[in-house]
mmCIF file with all atom_site columns, C-alpha atoms in Angstrom:
data_model
loop_
_atom_site.group_PDB
_atom_site.id
_atom_site.type_symbol
_atom_site.label_atom_id
_atom_site.label_alt_id
_atom_site.label_comp_id
_atom_site.label_asym_id
_atom_site.label_entity_id
_atom_site.label_seq_id
_atom_site.pdbx_PDB_ins_code
_atom_site.Cartn_x
_atom_site.Cartn_y
_atom_site.Cartn_z
_atom_site.occupancy
_atom_site.B_iso_or_equiv
_atom_site.pdbx_formal_charge
_atom_site.auth_seq_id
_atom_site.auth_comp_id
_atom_site.auth_asym_id
_atom_site.auth_atom_id
_atom_site.pdbx_PDB_model_num
ATOM 1   C CA . MET H 1 1   ? 17.474  -3.416  12.014  1.00 0.00 ? 1   MET H CA 1
ATOM 2   C CA . ARG H 1 2   ? 14.815  -5.133  9.910   1.00 0.00 ? 2   ARG H CA 1
ATOM 3   C CA . SER H 1 3   ? 12.139  -2.751  11.218  1.00 0.00 ? 3   SER H CA 1
ATOM 4   C CA . ALA H 1 4   ? 14.224  0.255   10.219  1.00 0.00 ? 4   ALA H CA 1
ATOM 5   C CA . ALA H 1 5   ? 14.713  -1.244  6.759   1.00 0.00 ? 5   ALA H CA 1
ATOM 6   C CA . TYR H 1 6   ? 10.960  -1.706  6.334   1.00 0.00 ? 6   TYR H CA 1
ATOM 7   C CA . VAL H 1 7   ? 10.282  1.904   7.377   1.00 0.00 ? 7   VAL H CA 1
ATOM 8   C CA . LEU H 1 8   ? 13.035  3.265   5.122   1.00 0.00 ? 8   LEU H CA 1
ATOM 9   C CA . VAL H 1 9   ? 11.788  1.250   2.148   1.00 0.00 ? 9   VAL H CA 1
ATOM 10  C CA . GLY H 1 10  ? 8.234   2.371   2.938   1.00 0.00 ? 10  GLY H CA 1
ATOM 11  C CA . PHE H 1 11  ? 9.237   6.031   2.907   1.00 0.00 ? 11  PHE H CA 1
ATOM 12  C CA . LEU H 1 12  ? 11.082  5.519   -0.387  1.00 0.00 ? 12  LEU H CA 1
ATOM 13  C CA . LEU H 1 13  ? 7.964   3.858   -1.796  1.00 0.00 ? 13  LEU H CA 1
ATOM 14  C CA . VAL H 1 14  ? 5.882   6.880   -0.760  1.00 0.00 ? 14  VAL H CA 1
ATOM 15  C CA . LEU H 1 15  ? 8.322   9.130   -2.620  1.00 0.00 ? 15  LEU H CA 1
ATOM 16  C CA . LEU H 1 16  ? 8.167   6.861   -5.672  1.00 0.00 ? 16  LEU H CA 1
ATOM 17  C CA . GLN H 1 17  ? 4.384   6.881   -5.456  1.00 0.00 ? 17  GLN H CA 1
ATOM 18  C CA . SER H 1 18  ? 4.332   10.683  -5.521  1.00 0.00 ? 18  SER H CA 1
ATOM 19  C CA . ILE H 1 19  ? 6.685   10.661  -8.518  1.00 0.00 ? 19  ILE H CA 1
ATOM 20  C CA . LEU H 1 20  ? 4.325   8.300   -10.343 1.00 0.00 ? 20  LEU H CA 1
ATOM 21  C CA . TYR H 1 21  ? 1.440   10.632  -9.515  1.00 0.00 ? 21  TYR H CA 1
ATOM 22  C CA . ARG H 1 22  ? 3.335   13.557  -11.039 1.00 0.00 ? 22  ARG H CA 1
ATOM 23  C CA . PHE H 1 23  ? 4.315   11.400  -14.035 1.00 0.00 ? 23  PHE H CA 1
ATOM 24  C CA . TRP H 1 24  ? 0.689   10.884  -15.098 1.00 0.00 ? 24  TRP H CA 1
ATOM 25  C CA . ALA H 1 25  ? -0.254  14.584  -14.747 1.00 0.00 ? 25  ALA H CA 1
ATOM 26  C CA . PRO H 1 26  ? 1.126   15.729  -18.158 1.00 0.00 ? 26  PRO H CA 1
ATOM 27  C CA . LEU H 1 27  ? -0.881  12.992  -19.889 1.00 0.00 ? 27  LEU H CA 1
ATOM 28  C CA . VAL H 1 28  ? -4.248  14.302  -18.644 1.00 0.00 ? 28  VAL H CA 1
ATOM 29  C CA . PRO H 1 29  ? -4.789  17.115  -21.213 1.00 0.00 ? 29  PRO H CA 1
ATOM 30  C CA . LEU H 1 30  ? -3.823  14.923  -24.191 1.00 0.00 ? 30  LEU H CA 1
ATOM 31  C CA . GLN H 1 31  ? -6.601  13.698  -26.476 1.00 0.00 ? 31  GLN H CA 1
ATOM 32  C CA . PRO H 1 32  ? -5.234  11.341  -29.141 1.00 0.00 ? 32  PRO H CA 1
ATOM 33  C CA . PHE H 1 33  ? -7.882  10.477  -31.759 1.00 0.00 ? 33  PHE H CA 1
ATOM 34  C CA . GLY H 1 34  ? -10.395 12.548  -29.800 1.00 0.00 ? 34  GLY H CA 1
ATOM 35  C CA . PHE H 1 35  ? -10.281 10.236  -26.757 1.00 0.00 ? 35  PHE H CA 1
ATOM 36  C CA . PRO H 1 36  ? -9.382  12.075  -23.540 1.00 0.00 ? 36  PRO H CA 1
ATOM 37  C CA . LEU H 1 37  ? -6.538  10.315  -21.733 1.00 0.00 ? 37  LEU H CA 1
ATOM 38  C CA . SER H 1 38  ? -7.821  11.761  -18.478 1.00 0.00 ? 38  SER H CA 1
ATOM 39  C CA . ARG H 1 39  ? -10.309 8.885   -18.358 1.00 0.00 ? 39  ARG H CA 1
ATOM 40  C CA . LEU H 1 40  ? -7.469  6.359   -18.498 1.00 0.00 ? 40  LEU H CA 1
ATOM 41  C CA . THR H 1 41  ? -5.076  8.108   -16.150 1.00 0.00 ? 41  THR H CA 1
ATOM 42  C CA . LEU H 1 42  ? -7.622  8.997   -13.462 1.00 0.00 ? 42  LEU H CA 1
ATOM 43  C CA . GLY H 1 43  ? -6.755  7.063   -10.327 1.00 0.00 ? 43  GLY H CA 1
ATOM 44  C CA . ILE H 1 44  ? -4.046  4.831   -11.760 1.00 0.00 ? 44  ILE H CA 1
ATOM 45  C CA . THR H 1 45  ? -1.406  5.854   -9.249  1.00 0.00 ? 45  THR H CA 1
ATOM 46  C CA . PRO H 1 46  ? -0.838  2.746   -7.115  1.00 0.00 ? 46  PRO H CA 1
ATOM 47  C CA . ASN H 1 47  ? -0.475  2.667   -3.366  1.00 0.00 ? 47  ASN H CA 1
ATOM 48  C CA . LEU H 1 48  ? 3.015   1.188   -3.176  1.00 0.00 ? 48  LEU H CA 1
ATOM 49  C CA . VAL H 1 49  ? 3.079   1.007   0.621   1.00 0.00 ? 49  VAL H CA 1
ATOM 50  C CA . LEU H 1 50  ? -0.025  -1.153  0.889   1.00 0.00 ? 50  LEU H CA 1
ATOM 51  C CA . PRO H 1 51  ? 1.652   -4.372  -0.389  1.00 0.00 ? 51  PRO H CA 1
ATOM 52  C CA . LEU H 1 52  ? 4.389   -3.839  2.199   1.00 0.00 ? 52  LEU H CA 1
ATOM 53  C CA . VAL H 1 53  ? 1.751   -3.589  4.944   1.00 0.00 ? 53  VAL H CA 1
ATOM 54  C CA . LEU H 1 54  ? 0.069   -6.737  3.616   1.00 0.00 ? 54  LEU H CA 1
ATOM 55  C CA . PHE H 1 55  ? 3.405   -8.562  3.615   1.00 0.00 ? 55  PHE H CA 1
ATOM 56  C CA . LEU H 1 56  ? 3.995   -7.527  7.219   1.00 0.00 ? 56  LEU H CA 1
ATOM 57  C CA . ALA H 1 57  ? 0.550   -8.808  8.191   1.00 0.00 ? 57  ALA H CA 1
ATOM 58  C CA . VAL H 1 58  ? 1.295   -12.214 6.702   1.00 0.00 ? 58  VAL H CA 1
ATOM 59  C CA . GLN H 1 59  ? 4.972   -12.615 7.645   1.00 0.00 ? 59  GLN H CA 1
ATOM 60  C CA . GLU H 1 60  ? 5.651   -10.609 10.816  1.00 0.00 ? 60  GLU H CA 1
ATOM 61  C CA . PRO H 1 61  ? 5.302   -12.867 13.877  1.00 0.00 ? 61  PRO H CA 1
ATOM 62  C CA . SER H 1 62  ? 5.077   -10.024 16.419  1.00 0.00 ? 62  SER H CA 1
ATOM 63  C CA . LEU H 1 63  ? 1.698   -8.310  16.615  1.00 0.00 ? 63  LEU H CA 1
ATOM 64  C CA . ALA H 1 64  ? 3.135   -5.228  18.291  1.00 0.00 ? 64  ALA H CA 1
ATOM 65  C CA . ARG H 1 65  ? 5.952   -4.791  15.781  1.00 0.00 ? 65  ARG H CA 1
ATOM 66  C CA . GLY H 1 66  ? 3.695   -5.379  12.774  1.00 0.00 ? 66  GLY H CA 1
ATOM 67  C CA . SER H 1 67  ? 1.035   -2.923  13.867  1.00 0.00 ? 67  SER H CA 1
ATOM 68  C CA . LEU H 1 68  ? 3.653   -0.340  14.869  1.00 0.00 ? 68  LEU H CA 1
ATOM 69  C CA . LEU H 1 69  ? 5.389   -0.679  11.496  1.00 0.00 ? 69  LEU H CA 1
ATOM 70  C CA . SER H 1 70  ? 2.029   -0.289  9.752   1.00 0.00 ? 70  SER H CA 1
ATOM 71  C CA . PHE H 1 71  ? 1.394   2.841   11.804  1.00 0.00 ? 71  PHE H CA 1
ATOM 72  C CA . CYS H 1 72  ? 4.818   4.245   10.838  1.00 0.00 ? 72  CYS H CA 1
ATOM 73  C CA . LEU H 1 73  ? 4.218   3.485   7.160   1.00 0.00 ? 73  LEU H CA 1
ATOM 74  C CA . GLY H 1 74  ? 0.814   5.186   7.351   1.00 0.00 ? 74  GLY H CA 1
ATOM 75  C CA . TRP H 1 75  ? 2.485   8.127   9.055   1.00 0.00 ? 75  TRP H CA 1
ATOM 76  C CA . GLY H 1 76  ? 4.873   8.315   6.108   1.00 0.00 ? 76  GLY H CA 1
ATOM 77  C CA . ILE H 1 77  ? 1.963   8.505   3.680   1.00 0.00 ? 77  ILE H CA 1
ATOM 78  C CA . ASP H 1 78  ? 0.307   11.196  5.812   1.00 0.00 ? 78  ASP H CA 1
ATOM 79  C CA . VAL H 1 79  ? 3.428   13.339  6.124   1.00 0.00 ? 79  VAL H CA 1
ATOM 80  C CA . ILE H 1 80  ? 5.253   12.803  2.834   1.00 0.00 ? 80  ILE H CA 1
ATOM 81  C CA . GLY H 1 81  ? 2.180   12.165  0.708   1.00 0.00 ? 81  GLY H CA 1
ATOM 82  C CA . GLY H 1 82  ? 0.344   15.217  1.986   1.00 0.00 ? 82  GLY H CA 1
ATOM 83  C CA . GLY H 1 83  ? -2.896  13.492  2.905   1.00 0.00 ? 83  GLY H CA 1
ATOM 84  C CA . PRO H 1 84  ? -5.234  14.496  5.715   1.00 0.00 ? 84  PRO H CA 1
ATOM 85  C CA . ALA H 1 85  ? -3.716  14.100  9.163   1.00 0.00 ? 85  ALA H CA 1
ATOM 86  C CA . TYR H 1 86  ? -4.031  10.659  10.754  1.00 0.00 ? 86  TYR H CA 1
ATOM 87  C CA . LEU H 1 87  ? -6.060  9.242   7.857   1.00 0.00 ? 87  LEU H CA 1
ATOM 88  C CA . TYR H 1 88  ? -3.540  6.738   6.540   1.00 0.00 ? 88  TYR H CA 1
ATOM 89  C CA . ARG H 1 89  ? -2.091  5.978   9.967   1.00 0.00 ? 89  ARG H CA 1
ATOM 90  C CA . PHE H 1 90  ? -5.454  4.574   10.986  1.00 0.00 ? 90  PHE H CA 1
ATOM 91  C CA . THR H 1 91  ? -6.139  3.018   7.589   1.00 0.00 ? 91  THR H CA 1
ATOM 92  C CA . MET H 1 92  ? -2.840  1.123   7.346   1.00 0.00 ? 92  MET H CA 1
ATOM 93  C CA . VAL H 1 93  ? -3.238  -0.320  10.843  1.00 0.00 ? 93  VAL H CA 1
ATOM 94  C CA . ALA H 1 94  ? -6.850  -1.310  10.100  1.00 0.00 ? 94  ALA H CA 1
ATOM 95  C CA . VAL H 1 95  ? -5.834  -3.026  6.848   1.00 0.00 ? 95  VAL H CA 1
ATOM 96  C CA . TRP H 1 96  ? -2.947  -4.715  8.680   1.00 0.00 ? 96  TRP H CA 1
ATOM 97  C CA . TRP H 1 97  ? -5.314  -6.123  11.335  1.00 0.00 ? 97  TRP H CA 1
ATOM 98  C CA . PHE H 1 98  ? -7.843  -7.277  8.749   1.00 0.00 ? 98  PHE H CA 1
ATOM 99  C CA . THR H 1 99  ? -5.133  -9.007  6.726   1.00 0.00 ? 99  THR H CA 1
ATOM 100 C CA . ARG H 1 100 ? -3.704  -10.536 9.878   1.00 0.00 ? 100 ARG H CA 1
ATOM 101 C CA . MET H 1 101 ? -7.097  -12.041 10.720  1.00 0.00 ? 101 MET H CA 1
ATOM 102 C CA . VAL H 1 102 ? -7.548  -13.366 7.172   1.00 0.00 ? 102 VAL H CA 1
ATOM 103 C CA . SER H 1 103 ? -4.044  -14.842 7.038   1.00 0.00 ? 103 SER H CA 1
ATOM 104 C CA . ALA H 1 104 ? -4.702  -16.688 10.296  1.00 0.00 ? 104 ALA H CA 1
ATOM 105 C CA . ARG H 1 105 ? -7.549  -18.542 8.552   1.00 0.00 ? 105 ARG H CA 1
ATOM 106 C CA . VAL H 1 106 ? -6.248  -18.834 4.997   1.00 0.00 ? 106 VAL H CA 1
ATOM 107 C CA . SER H 1 107 ? -2.711  -19.633 3.907   1.00 0.00 ? 107 SER H CA 1
ATOM 108 C CA . MET H 1 108 ? -1.150  -16.597 2.250   1.00 0.00 ? 108 MET H CA 1
ATOM 109 C CA . GLN H 1 109 ? 2.354   -17.968 1.744   1.00 0.00 ? 109 GLN H CA 1
ATOM 110 C CA . THR H 1 110 ? 2.360   -18.111 -2.072  1.00 0.00 ? 110 THR H CA 1
ATOM 111 C CA . LEU H 1 111 ? 2.381   -15.285 -4.564  1.00 0.00 ? 111 LEU H CA 1
ATOM 112 C CA . ALA H 1 112 ? -0.795  -16.645 -6.168  1.00 0.00 ? 112 ALA H CA 1
ATOM 113 C CA . SER H 1 113 ? -2.688  -16.107 -2.921  1.00 0.00 ? 113 SER H CA 1
ATOM 114 C CA . ARG H 1 114 ? -1.114  -12.723 -2.201  1.00 0.00 ? 114 ARG H CA 1
ATOM 115 C CA . ILE H 1 115 ? -2.118  -11.138 -5.511  1.00 0.00 ? 115 ILE H CA 1
ATOM 116 C CA . PRO H 1 116 ? -5.873  -11.328 -4.755  1.00 0.00 ? 116 PRO H CA 1
ATOM 117 C CA . LEU H 1 117 ? -5.041  -10.205 -1.227  1.00 0.00 ? 117 LEU H CA 1
ATOM 118 C CA . ALA H 1 118 ? -3.433  -7.057  -2.665  1.00 0.00 ? 118 ALA H CA 1
ATOM 119 C CA . PHE H 1 119 ? -6.548  -6.350  -4.730  1.00 0.00 ? 119 PHE H CA 1
ATOM 120 C CA . VAL H 1 120 ? -8.934  -6.884  -1.810  1.00 0.00 ? 120 VAL H CA 1
ATOM 121 C CA . GLY H 1 121 ? -6.627  -4.952  0.521   1.00 0.00 ? 121 GLY H CA 1
ATOM 122 C CA . SER H 1 122 ? -6.605  -2.006  -1.868  1.00 0.00 ? 122 SER H CA 1
ATOM 123 C CA . LEU H 1 123 ? -10.397 -2.068  -2.104  1.00 0.00 ? 123 LEU H CA 1
ATOM 124 C CA . LEU H 1 124 ? -10.629 -2.214  1.694   1.00 0.00 ? 124 LEU H CA 1
ATOM 125 C CA . GLU H 1 125 ? -8.172  0.652   2.086   1.00 0.00 ? 125 GLU H CA 1
ATOM 126 C CA . SER H 1 126 ? -10.144 2.775   -0.388  1.00 0.00 ? 126 SER H CA 1
ATOM 127 C CA . PHE H 1 127 ? -13.411 1.942   1.366   1.00 0.00 ? 127 PHE H CA 1
ATOM 128 C CA . ILE H 1 128 ? -11.996 2.981   4.752   1.00 0.00 ? 128 ILE H CA 1
ATOM 129 C CA . VAL H 1 129 ? -10.505 6.198   3.370   1.00 0.00 ? 129 VAL H CA 1
ATOM 130 C CA . LEU H 1 130 ? -13.688 7.196   1.545   1.00 0.00 ? 130 LEU H CA 1
ATOM 131 C CA . THR H 1 131 ? -15.826 6.378   4.574   1.00 0.00 ? 131 THR H CA 1
ATOM 132 C CA . LEU H 1 132 ? -13.633 8.460   6.876   1.00 0.00 ? 132 LEU H CA 1
ATOM 133 C CA . LEU H 1 133 ? -13.619 11.338  4.391   1.00 0.00 ? 133 LEU H CA 1
ATOM 134 C CA . ALA H 1 134 ? -17.412 11.188  4.150   1.00 0.00 ? 134 ALA H CA 1
ATOM 135 C CA . ILE H 1 135 ? -17.781 11.268  7.926   1.00 0.00 ? 135 ILE H CA 1
ATOM 136 C CA . PHE H 1 136 ? -15.056 13.720  8.930   1.00 0.00 ? 136 PHE H CA 1
ATOM 137 C CA . GLY H 1 137 ? -14.270 15.598  5.704   1.00 0.00 ? 137 GLY H CA 1
ATOM 138 C CA . PRO H 1 138 ? -15.421 19.150  5.064   1.00 0.00 ? 138 PRO H CA 1
ATOM 139 C CA . ASP H 1 139 ? -17.092 18.222  1.759   1.00 0.00 ? 139 ASP H CA 1
ATOM 140 C CA . ALA H 1 140 ? -19.520 15.294  1.783   1.00 0.00 ? 140 ALA H CA 1
ATOM 141 C CA . GLN H 1 141 ? -19.546 15.138  -2.029  1.00 0.00 ? 141 GLN H CA 1
ATOM 142 C CA . ARG H 1 142 ? -15.778 14.599  -2.325  1.00 0.00 ? 142 ARG H CA 1
ATOM 143 C CA . PRO H 1 143 ? -15.825 10.839  -1.509  1.00 0.00 ? 143 PRO H CA 1
ATOM 144 C CA . VAL H 1 144 ? -18.448 10.315  -4.218  1.00 0.00 ? 144 VAL H CA 1
ATOM 145 C CA . GLU H 1 145 ? -16.185 12.073  -6.722  1.00 0.00 ? 145 GLU H CA 1
ATOM 146 C CA . LEU H 1 146 ? -13.187 10.018  -5.609  1.00 0.00 ? 146 LEU H CA 1
ATOM 147 C CA . SER H 1 147 ? -15.042 6.704   -5.786  1.00 0.00 ? 147 SER H CA 1
ATOM 148 C CA . VAL H 1 148 ? -14.376 6.416   -9.537  1.00 0.00 ? 148 VAL H CA 1
ATOM 149 C CA . GLN H 1 149 ? -10.679 6.019   -8.697  1.00 0.00 ? 149 GLN H CA 1
ATOM 150 C CA . VAL H 1 150 ? -11.130 2.966   -6.470  1.00 0.00 ? 150 VAL H CA 1
ATOM 151 C CA . LEU H 1 151 ? -11.031 0.243   -9.119  1.00 0.00 ? 151 LEU H CA 1
ATOM 152 C CA . PRO H 1 152 ? -8.157  1.670   -11.255 1.00 0.00 ? 152 PRO H CA 1
ATOM 153 C CA . ARG H 1 153 ? -6.093  2.206   -8.118  1.00 0.00 ? 153 ARG H CA 1
ATOM 154 C CA . ALA H 1 154 ? -6.796  -1.334  -6.910  1.00 0.00 ? 154 ALA H CA 1
ATOM 155 C CA . ILE H 1 155 ? -5.735  -2.748  -10.275 1.00 0.00 ? 155 ILE H CA 1
ATOM 156 C CA . THR H 1 156 ? -2.465  -0.796  -10.437 1.00 0.00 ? 156 THR H CA 1
ATOM 157 C CA . THR H 1 157 ? -1.678  -1.576  -6.806  1.00 0.00 ? 157 THR H CA 1
ATOM 158 C CA . THR H 1 158 ? -2.198  -5.254  -7.618  1.00 0.00 ? 158 THR H CA 1
ATOM 159 C CA . LEU H 1 159 ? 0.109   -4.987  -10.642 1.00 0.00 ? 159 LEU H CA 1
ATOM 160 C CA . PHE H 1 160 ? 2.910   -3.485  -8.547  1.00 0.00 ? 160 PHE H CA 1
ATOM 161 C CA . ALA H 1 161 ? 2.335   -5.822  -5.573  1.00 0.00 ? 161 ALA H CA 1
ATOM 162 C CA . PRO H 1 162 ? 4.607   -8.709  -6.726  1.00 0.00 ? 162 PRO H CA 1
ATOM 163 C CA . LEU H 1 163 ? 7.571   -6.322  -6.937  1.00 0.00 ? 163 LEU H CA 1
ATOM 164 C CA . ILE H 1 164 ? 6.919   -4.975  -3.441  1.00 0.00 ? 164 ILE H CA 1
ATOM 165 C CA . PHE H 1 165 ? 6.365   -8.485  -2.054  1.00 0.00 ? 165 PHE H CA 1
ATOM 166 C CA . SER H 1 166 ? 9.700   -9.654  -3.466  1.00 0.00 ? 166 SER H CA 1
ATOM 167 C CA . LEU H 1 167 ? 11.446  -6.559  -2.082  1.00 0.00 ? 167 LEU H CA 1
ATOM 168 C CA . ALA H 1 168 ? 9.954   -7.170  1.369   1.00 0.00 ? 168 ALA H CA 1
ATOM 169 C CA . ALA H 1 169 ? 10.890  -10.858 1.211   1.00 0.00 ? 169 ALA H CA 1
ATOM 170 C CA . ARG H 1 170 ? 14.449  -9.875  0.368   1.00 0.00 ? 170 ARG H CA 1
ATOM 171 C CA . ILE H 1 171 ? 14.568  -7.537  3.383   1.00 0.00 ? 171 ILE H CA 1
ATOM 172 C CA . GLN H 1 172 ? 13.282  -10.346 5.574   1.00 0.00 ? 172 GLN H CA 1
ATOM 173 C CA . LEU H 1 173 ? 15.785  -12.823 4.131   1.00 0.00 ? 173 LEU H CA 1
ATOM 174 C CA . GLU H 1 174 ? 18.749  -10.454 4.465   1.00 0.00 ? 174 GLU H CA 1
ATOM 175 C CA . SER H 1 175 ? 17.943  -9.663  8.087   1.00 0.00 ? 175 SER H CA 1
ATOM 176 C CA . ARG H 1 176 ? 17.912  -13.273 9.255   1.00 0.00 ? 176 ARG H CA 1
ATOM 177 C CA . PRO H 1 177 ? 20.992  -14.313 11.178  1.00 0.00 ? 177 PRO H CA 1
ATOM 178 C CA . GLN H 1 178 ? 23.298  -16.376 9.027   1.00 0.00 ? 178 GLN H CA 1
ATOM 179 C CA . ALA H 1 179 ? 24.491  -19.719 10.334  1.00 0.00 ? 179 ALA H CA 1
ATOM 180 C CA . SER H 1 180 ? 28.243  -19.563 10.616  1.00 0.00 ? 180 SER H CA 1
ATOM 181 C CA . SER H 1 181 ? 29.974  -22.502 9.055   1.00 0.00 ? 181 SER H CA 1
ATOM 182 C CA . GLN H 1 182 ? 33.086  -23.711 10.794  1.00 0.00 ? 182 GLN H CA 1
ATOM 183 C CA . THR H 1 183 ? 35.926  -24.989 8.687   1.00 0.00 ? 183 THR H CA 1
ATOM 184 C CA . SER H 1 184 ? 38.310  -27.535 10.072  1.00 0.00 ? 184 SER H CA 1
#
């Protein structure tokens, strides 16, 4: 049941992410005081699923379940988000494994340690995506053009990460079996 909740929340986060992307689009042509807002809004759409994958890497005890959930969440980004086929499926699992290895060495139980993890995870995800697009994409110049979006996206993903972490923690807490108290 918990796995289904994670996947459902992940798909809803992908939909919310696409809404945020569409929200910034009308701001691009505006130029208040002669300053083009397109420079500020370029790449600020966060990856809302990534903090959920990072949470699963730190908290999920089962390797098979965690990697499968990361694959399903990446599949959701590929299908609902309209990205290239298989790109985010691979990327989310790779980020999950990297985070799993890091969390085995460093304690990631507090929010203060998870915030930098979200930033580094977003940078890693962007690096993997841009590398795969450079290798397998039809246009070798496209990853260079997209590289200006890496830092703004990492920052906004980090800003939204505490909300996603608390949502994932609530799912985990709600799915635990409750101890039944017996009254005499």
